[in-house]
Coordinates of C-alpha atoms (C1' of nucleotides) in Angstrom, one line a residue:
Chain F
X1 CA 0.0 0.0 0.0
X2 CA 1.1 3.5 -0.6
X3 CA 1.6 5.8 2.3
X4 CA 0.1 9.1 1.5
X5 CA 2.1 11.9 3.9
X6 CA 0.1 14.9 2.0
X7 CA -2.8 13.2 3.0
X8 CA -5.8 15.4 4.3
X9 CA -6.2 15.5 8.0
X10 CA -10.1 15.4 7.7
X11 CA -10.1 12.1 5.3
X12 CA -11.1 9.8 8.4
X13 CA -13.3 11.7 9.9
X14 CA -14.8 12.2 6.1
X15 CA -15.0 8.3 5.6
X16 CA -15.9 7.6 8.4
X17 CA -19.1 9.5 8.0
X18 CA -19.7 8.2 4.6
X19 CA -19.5 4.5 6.1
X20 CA -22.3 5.5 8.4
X21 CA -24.9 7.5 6.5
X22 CA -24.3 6.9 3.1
X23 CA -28.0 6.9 1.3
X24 CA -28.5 3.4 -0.6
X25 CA -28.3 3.6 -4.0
X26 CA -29.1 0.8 -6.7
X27 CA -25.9 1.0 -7.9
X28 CA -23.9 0.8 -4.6
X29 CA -26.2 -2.2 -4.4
X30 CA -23.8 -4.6 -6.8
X31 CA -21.0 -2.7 -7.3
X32 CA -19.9 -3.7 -11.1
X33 CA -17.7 -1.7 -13.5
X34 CA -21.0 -1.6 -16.2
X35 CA -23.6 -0.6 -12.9
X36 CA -20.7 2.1 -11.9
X37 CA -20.2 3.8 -15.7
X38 CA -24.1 3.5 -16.5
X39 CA -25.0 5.3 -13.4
X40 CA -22.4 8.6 -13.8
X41 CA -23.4 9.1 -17.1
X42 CA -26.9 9.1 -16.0
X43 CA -25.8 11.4 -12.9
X44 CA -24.2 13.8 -15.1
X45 CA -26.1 17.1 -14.1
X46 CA -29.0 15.2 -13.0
X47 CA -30.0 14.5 -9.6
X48 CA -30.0 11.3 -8.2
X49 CA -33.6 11.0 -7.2
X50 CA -34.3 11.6 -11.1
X51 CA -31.5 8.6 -12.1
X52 CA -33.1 6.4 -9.9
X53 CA -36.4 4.8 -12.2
X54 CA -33.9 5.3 -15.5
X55 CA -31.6 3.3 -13.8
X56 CA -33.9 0.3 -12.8
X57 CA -35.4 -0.1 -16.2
X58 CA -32.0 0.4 -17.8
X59 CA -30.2 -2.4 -16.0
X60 CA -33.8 -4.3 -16.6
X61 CA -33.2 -4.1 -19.6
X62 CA -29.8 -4.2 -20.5
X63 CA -28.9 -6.2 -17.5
X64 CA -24.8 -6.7 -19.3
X65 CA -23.2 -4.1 -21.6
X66 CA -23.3 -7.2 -24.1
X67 CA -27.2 -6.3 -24.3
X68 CA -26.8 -2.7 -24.5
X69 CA -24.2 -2.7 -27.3
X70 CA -26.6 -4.5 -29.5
X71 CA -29.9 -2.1 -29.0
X72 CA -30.7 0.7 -31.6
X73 CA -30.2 3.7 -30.7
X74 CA -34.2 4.3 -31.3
X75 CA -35.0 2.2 -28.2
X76 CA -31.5 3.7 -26.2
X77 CA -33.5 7.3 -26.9
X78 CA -37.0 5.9 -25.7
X79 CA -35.9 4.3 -22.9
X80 CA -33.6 7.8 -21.6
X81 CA -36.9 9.9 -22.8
X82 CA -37.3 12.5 -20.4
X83 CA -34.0 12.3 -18.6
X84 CA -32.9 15.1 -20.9
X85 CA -29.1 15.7 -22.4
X86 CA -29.7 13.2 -25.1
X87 CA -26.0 12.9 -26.4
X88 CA -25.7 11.6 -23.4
X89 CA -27.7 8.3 -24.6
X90 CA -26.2 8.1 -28.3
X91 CA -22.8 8.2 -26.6
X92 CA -23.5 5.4 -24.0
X93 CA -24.7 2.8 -26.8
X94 CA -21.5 4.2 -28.9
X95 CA -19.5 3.6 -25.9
X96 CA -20.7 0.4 -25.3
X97 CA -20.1 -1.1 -28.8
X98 CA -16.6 0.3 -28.6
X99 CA -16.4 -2.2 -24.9
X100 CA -17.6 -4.9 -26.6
X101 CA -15.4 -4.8 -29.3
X102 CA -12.0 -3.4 -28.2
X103 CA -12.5 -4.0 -24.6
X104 CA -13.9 -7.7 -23.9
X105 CA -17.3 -5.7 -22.9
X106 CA -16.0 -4.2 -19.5
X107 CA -15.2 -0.6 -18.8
X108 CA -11.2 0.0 -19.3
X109 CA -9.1 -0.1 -16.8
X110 CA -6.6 3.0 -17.7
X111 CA -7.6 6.5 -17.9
X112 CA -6.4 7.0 -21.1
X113 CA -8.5 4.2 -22.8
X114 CA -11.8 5.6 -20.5
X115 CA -11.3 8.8 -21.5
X116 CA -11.3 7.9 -24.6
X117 CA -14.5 6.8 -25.0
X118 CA -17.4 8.4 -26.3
X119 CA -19.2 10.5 -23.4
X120 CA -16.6 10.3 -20.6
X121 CA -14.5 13.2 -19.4
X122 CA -12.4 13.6 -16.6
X123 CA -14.9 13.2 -14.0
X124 CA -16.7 10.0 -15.3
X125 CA -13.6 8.2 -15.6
X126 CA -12.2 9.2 -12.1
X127 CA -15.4 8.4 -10.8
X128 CA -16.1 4.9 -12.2
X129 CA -12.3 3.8 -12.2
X130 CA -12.3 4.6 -8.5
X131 CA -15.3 3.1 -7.8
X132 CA -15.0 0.0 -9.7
X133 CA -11.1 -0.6 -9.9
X134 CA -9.4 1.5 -6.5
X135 CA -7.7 3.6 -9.0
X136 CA -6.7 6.9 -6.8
X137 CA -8.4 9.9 -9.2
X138 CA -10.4 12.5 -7.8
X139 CA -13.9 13.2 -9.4
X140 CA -14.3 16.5 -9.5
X141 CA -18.3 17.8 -9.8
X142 CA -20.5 20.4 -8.7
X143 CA -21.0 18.8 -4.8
X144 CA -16.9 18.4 -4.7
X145 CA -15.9 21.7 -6.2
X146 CA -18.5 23.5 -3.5
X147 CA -16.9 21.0 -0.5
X148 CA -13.5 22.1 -1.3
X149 CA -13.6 25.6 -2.0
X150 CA -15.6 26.0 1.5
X151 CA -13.0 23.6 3.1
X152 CA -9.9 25.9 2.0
X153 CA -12.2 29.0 1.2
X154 CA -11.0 29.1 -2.0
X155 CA -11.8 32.3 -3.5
X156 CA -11.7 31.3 -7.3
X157 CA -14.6 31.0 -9.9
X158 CA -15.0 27.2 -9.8
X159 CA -16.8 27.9 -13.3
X160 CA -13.2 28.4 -14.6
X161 CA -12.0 25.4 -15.9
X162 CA -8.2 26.6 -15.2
X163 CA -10.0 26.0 -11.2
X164 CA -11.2 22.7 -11.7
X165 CA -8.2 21.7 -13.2
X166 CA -6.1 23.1 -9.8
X167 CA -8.9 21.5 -8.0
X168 CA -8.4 18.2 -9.3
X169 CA -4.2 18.3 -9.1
X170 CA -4.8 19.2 -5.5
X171 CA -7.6 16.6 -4.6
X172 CA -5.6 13.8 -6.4
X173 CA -1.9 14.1 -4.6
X174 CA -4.3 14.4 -1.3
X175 CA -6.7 12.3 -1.3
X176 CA -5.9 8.5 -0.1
X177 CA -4.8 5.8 -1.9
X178 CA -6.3 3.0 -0.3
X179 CA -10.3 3.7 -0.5
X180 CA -10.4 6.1 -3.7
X181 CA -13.8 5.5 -4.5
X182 CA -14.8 5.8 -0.9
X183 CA -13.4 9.1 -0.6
X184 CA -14.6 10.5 -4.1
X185 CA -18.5 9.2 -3.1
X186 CA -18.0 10.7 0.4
X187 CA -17.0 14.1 -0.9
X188 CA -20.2 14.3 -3.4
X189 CA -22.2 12.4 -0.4
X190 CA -21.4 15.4 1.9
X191 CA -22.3 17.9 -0.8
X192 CA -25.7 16.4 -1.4
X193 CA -26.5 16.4 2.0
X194 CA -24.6 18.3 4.4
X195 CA -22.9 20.9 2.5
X196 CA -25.8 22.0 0.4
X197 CA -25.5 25.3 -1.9
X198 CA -28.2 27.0 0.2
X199 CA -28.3 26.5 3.8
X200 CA -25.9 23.9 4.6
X201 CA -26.2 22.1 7.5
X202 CA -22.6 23.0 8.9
X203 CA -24.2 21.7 12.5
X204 CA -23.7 18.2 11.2
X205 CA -21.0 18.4 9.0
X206 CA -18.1 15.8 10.1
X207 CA -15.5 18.3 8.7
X208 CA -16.8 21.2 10.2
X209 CA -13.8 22.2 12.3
X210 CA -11.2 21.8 9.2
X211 CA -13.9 24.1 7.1
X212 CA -11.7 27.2 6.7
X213 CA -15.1 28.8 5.2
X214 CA -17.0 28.1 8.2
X215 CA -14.3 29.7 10.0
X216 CA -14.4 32.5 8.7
X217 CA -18.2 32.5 8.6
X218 CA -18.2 32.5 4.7
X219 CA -20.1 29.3 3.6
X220 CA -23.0 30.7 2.6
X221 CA -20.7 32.9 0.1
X222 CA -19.1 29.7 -1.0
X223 CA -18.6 28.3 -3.5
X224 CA -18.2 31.5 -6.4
X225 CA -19.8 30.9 -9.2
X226 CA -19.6 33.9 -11.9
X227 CA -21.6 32.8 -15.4
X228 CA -23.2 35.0 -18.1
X229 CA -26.5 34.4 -18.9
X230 CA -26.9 33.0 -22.0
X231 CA -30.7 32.1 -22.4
X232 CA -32.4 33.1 -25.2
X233 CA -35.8 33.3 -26.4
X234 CA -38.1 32.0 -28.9
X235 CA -41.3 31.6 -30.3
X236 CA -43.1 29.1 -32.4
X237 CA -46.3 27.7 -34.1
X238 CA -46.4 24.4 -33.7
X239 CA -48.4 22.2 -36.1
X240 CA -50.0 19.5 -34.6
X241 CA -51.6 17.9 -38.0
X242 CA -54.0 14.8 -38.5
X243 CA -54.7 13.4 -41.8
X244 CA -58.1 13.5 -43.5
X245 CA -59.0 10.5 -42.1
X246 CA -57.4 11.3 -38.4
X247 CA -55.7 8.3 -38.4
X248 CA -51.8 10.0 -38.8
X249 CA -49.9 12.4 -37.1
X250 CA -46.8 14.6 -39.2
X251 CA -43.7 14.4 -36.8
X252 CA -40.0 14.2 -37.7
X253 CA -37.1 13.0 -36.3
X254 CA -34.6 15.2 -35.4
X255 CA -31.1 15.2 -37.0
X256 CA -28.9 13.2 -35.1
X257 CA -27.0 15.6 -33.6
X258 CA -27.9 19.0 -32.1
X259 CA -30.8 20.2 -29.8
X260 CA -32.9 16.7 -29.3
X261 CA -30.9 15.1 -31.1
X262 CA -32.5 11.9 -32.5
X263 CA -35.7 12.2 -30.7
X264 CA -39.2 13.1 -32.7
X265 CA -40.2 16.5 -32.9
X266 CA -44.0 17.9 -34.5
X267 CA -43.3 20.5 -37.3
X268 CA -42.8 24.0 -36.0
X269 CA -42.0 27.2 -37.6
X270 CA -40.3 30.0 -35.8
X271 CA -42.5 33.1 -35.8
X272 CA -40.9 37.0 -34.2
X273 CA -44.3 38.1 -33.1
X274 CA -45.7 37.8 -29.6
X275 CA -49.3 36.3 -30.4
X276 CA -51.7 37.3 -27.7
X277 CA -54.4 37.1 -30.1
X278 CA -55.2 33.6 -29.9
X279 CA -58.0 34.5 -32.6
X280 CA -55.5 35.5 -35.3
X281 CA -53.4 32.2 -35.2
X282 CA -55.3 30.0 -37.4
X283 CA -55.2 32.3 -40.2
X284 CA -51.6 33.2 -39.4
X285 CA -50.5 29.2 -39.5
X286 CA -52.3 28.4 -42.9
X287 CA -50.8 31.3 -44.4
X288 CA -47.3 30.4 -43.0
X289 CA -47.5 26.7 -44.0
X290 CA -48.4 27.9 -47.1
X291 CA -45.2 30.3 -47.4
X292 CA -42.4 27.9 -46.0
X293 CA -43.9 24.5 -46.4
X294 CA -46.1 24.8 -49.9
X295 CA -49.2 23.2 -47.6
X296 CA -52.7 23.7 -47.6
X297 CA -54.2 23.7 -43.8
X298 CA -57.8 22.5 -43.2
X299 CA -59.3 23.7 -40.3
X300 CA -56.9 25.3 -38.7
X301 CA -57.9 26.2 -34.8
X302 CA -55.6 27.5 -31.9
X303 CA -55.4 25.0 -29.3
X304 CA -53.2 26.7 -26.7
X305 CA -49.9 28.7 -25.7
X306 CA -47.0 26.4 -23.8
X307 CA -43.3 27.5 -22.6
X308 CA -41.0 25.1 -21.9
X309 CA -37.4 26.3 -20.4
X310 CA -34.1 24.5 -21.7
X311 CA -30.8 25.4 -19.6
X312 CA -29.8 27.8 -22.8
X313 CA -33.1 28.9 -23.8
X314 CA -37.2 29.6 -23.3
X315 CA -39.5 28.7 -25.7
X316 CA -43.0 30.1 -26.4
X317 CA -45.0 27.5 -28.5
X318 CA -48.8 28.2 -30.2
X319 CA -49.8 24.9 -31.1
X320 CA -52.3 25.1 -34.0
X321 CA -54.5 22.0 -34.7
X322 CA -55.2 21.0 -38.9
X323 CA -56.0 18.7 -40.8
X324 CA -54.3 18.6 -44.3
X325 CA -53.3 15.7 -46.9
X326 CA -50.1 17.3 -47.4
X327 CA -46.7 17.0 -45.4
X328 CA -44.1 19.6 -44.2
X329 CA -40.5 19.1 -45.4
X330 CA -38.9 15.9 -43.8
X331 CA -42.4 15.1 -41.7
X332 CA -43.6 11.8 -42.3
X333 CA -47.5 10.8 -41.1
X334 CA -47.0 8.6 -37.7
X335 CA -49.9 6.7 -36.6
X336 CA -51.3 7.9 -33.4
X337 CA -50.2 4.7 -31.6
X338 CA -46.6 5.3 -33.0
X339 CA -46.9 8.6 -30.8
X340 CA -46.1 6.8 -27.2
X341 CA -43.9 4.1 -29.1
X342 CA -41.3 7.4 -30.7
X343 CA -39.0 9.1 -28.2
X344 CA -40.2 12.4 -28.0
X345 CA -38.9 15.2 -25.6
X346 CA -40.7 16.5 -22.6
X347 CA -41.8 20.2 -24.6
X348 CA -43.7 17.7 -27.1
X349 CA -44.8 15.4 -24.5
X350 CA -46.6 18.9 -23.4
X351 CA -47.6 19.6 -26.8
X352 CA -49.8 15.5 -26.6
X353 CA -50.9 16.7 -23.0
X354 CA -52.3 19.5 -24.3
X355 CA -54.4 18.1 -27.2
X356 CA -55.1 15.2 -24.8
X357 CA -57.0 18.0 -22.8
X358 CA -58.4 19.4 -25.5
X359 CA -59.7 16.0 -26.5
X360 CA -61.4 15.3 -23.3
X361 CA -62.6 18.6 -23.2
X362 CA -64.7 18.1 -26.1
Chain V
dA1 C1' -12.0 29.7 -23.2
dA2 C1' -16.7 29.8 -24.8
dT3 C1' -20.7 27.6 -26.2
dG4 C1' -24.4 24.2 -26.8
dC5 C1' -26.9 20.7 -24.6
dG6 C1' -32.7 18.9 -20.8
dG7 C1' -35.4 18.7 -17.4
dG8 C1' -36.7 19.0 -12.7
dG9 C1' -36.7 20.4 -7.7
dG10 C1' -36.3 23.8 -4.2
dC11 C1' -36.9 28.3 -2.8
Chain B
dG1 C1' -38.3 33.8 -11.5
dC2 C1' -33.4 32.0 -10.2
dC3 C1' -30.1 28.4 -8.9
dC4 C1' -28.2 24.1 -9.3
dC5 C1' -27.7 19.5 -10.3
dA6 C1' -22.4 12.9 -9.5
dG7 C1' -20.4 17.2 -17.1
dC8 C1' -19.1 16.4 -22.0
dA9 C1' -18.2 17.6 -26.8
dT10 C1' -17.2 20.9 -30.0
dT11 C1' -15.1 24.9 -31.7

DNA sequence: AATGCGGGGGC
DNA sequence: GCCCCAGCATT
């Protein structure tokens, strides 16, 4: 065993902790390389209490990565519907063809070769190498970089990736070498619930007297986090249009990269106007399908406004009901049963809520 | 270094 | 509304 002598003077008391109050999780459960790497890229900004349901009926249904590696990537995206980040998805299936075929179908053991594959960065492949192999590398996230800086009050923007990078150089000649993966889950264990962003619970913090932040009674000013706002906004009509015989819906599928990548999509059309004349709409849609999609709408009727808030921007969407024999570019007519079977992102999930109202409202 | 990429929970 | 979440890929 290697003896650490820049070891941390709070790691025991840290550990410690973790061994007593740790939360179950499914994946502590059975602790294999393929349960470790499925769940961080499922926990990548996303909280654990979301993971959770993916993670049963992932495992349920990929119970080896031998299962995984031979899905489409249609099924990968309906079965991570909702969870949001859908590169995410494409590059786990990706990853796990590239396991089965270069790699005997486990997760590498180096973190050259985990790095490079698809959808792991630094902190995946500390996190499941430590976990599932003892290899000592710190992973670095949002709970860890707020622990530190309030342990040493460091006074850098932990946006900066120049300060996770000194972060992640101090945490790994520091943290021990026996129990990696211990210490990396107790530092984001701590985060999640002791050392929250907003009213930590410094009362029951096991670190508390090495917290130089809490010493100087600046934990609540901790962690700083200096970002531009980047959100933008937009509006759209969005077409949700039946067939003469109502059988069909038009939806596309999304290019396979990009916002939503891969997932199903109804046909929208951005518009610059705010439209808080509900009563203009129908006229403004058939004429607009007309101009950019050479379509004739049938009975066009407003149904209802919706927003729906991505990280990077707001949307405001008028969805229009029609009936037409005609398709917008790249739509194809889905049958309505094919609407539950298609992965389609929460903002059109709202869009089928909102005619399902509509529906039973009639 | 900057930007794009979901969705939800807590306040 | 705002903040943040077991971040990564691309440019």
């Amino acid at each position: 065993m290697t003896l650490n002598n820049n070891e941390f003077p709070w790691t025991p008391a840290l550990l410690q902790w973790f061994e007593v109050n740790q939360r179950p999780m499914p994946w502590r459960q059975t602790s294999t390389p393929y349960y470790r790497w499925l769940s961080e890229i499922m926990l990548q900004q996303t909280r654990v209490d979301t993971v959770i349901p993916y993670f049963h009926r992932f495992v349920e249904r990929f119970p080896r990565v031998e299962h995984l590696a031979e899905a489409s990537e249609d099924e990968v995206l309906k079965l991570w519907e909702g969870l949001g980040y859908y590169s995410r998805a494409r590059n786990l299936l990706k990853a796990a063809r590239v396991m089965v075929a270069e790699h005997q179908g486990t997760f590498p053991a180096t973190e050259k070769e985990a790095l490079a594959l698809p959808g792991i960065g630094p902190y995946s492949a500390a996190a499941v190498l430590s976990m599932a192999y003892g290899v000592p590398l710190p992973s670095v996230d949002g709970n860890v970089l707020r622990v530190y800086a309030r342990l040493t009050a460091l006074a850098e923007n932990v946006l900066e990736p120049a300060t996770v990078k000194r972060v992640q150089g101090a945490l790994k000649t520091a943290m021990p070498q026996h129990r990696p993966g211990d210490f990396n889950e107790a530092m984001m264990e701590l985060g999640a619930v002791i050392c929250l962003p907003v009213s930590p619970l410094c009362q029951n913090c096991p670190i508390q007297d090495h917290c130089e932040a809490h010493r100087q009674h600046r934990v609540e000013q901790l962690p700083l986090r200096i970002k531009k706002d980047r959100t933008t906004r937009h509006h759209y009509l969005v077409m949700y249009l039946q067939n003469a015989a109502g059988t069909c819906v038009a939806a596309q599928k999304n290019p396979p990269s990009g916002l939503l990548g891969g997932l199903w999509a109804f046909p929208m059309m951005e518009v610059t106007a705010d439209h808080e004349d509900m009563k203009a709409l129908p006229a403004l849609a058939a004429k607009e399908a007309v101009a950019r999609w050479q379509i004739t709408l049938q009975q066009p009727e407003a149904v209802g406004r919706l927003r729906h808030v991505f990280s990077h921007r707001h949307w405001t969407m008028w969805v229009v009901s029609a009936v037409s024999e005609e398709l917008p570019p790249a739509c194809e007519w889905l049958p309505h049963a094919e609407l539950s079977v298609k992965a389609f992102p929460e903002v059109y999930q709202k869009v089928m809520r909102l005619m399902d109202e509509r529906a039973a409202s009639i």
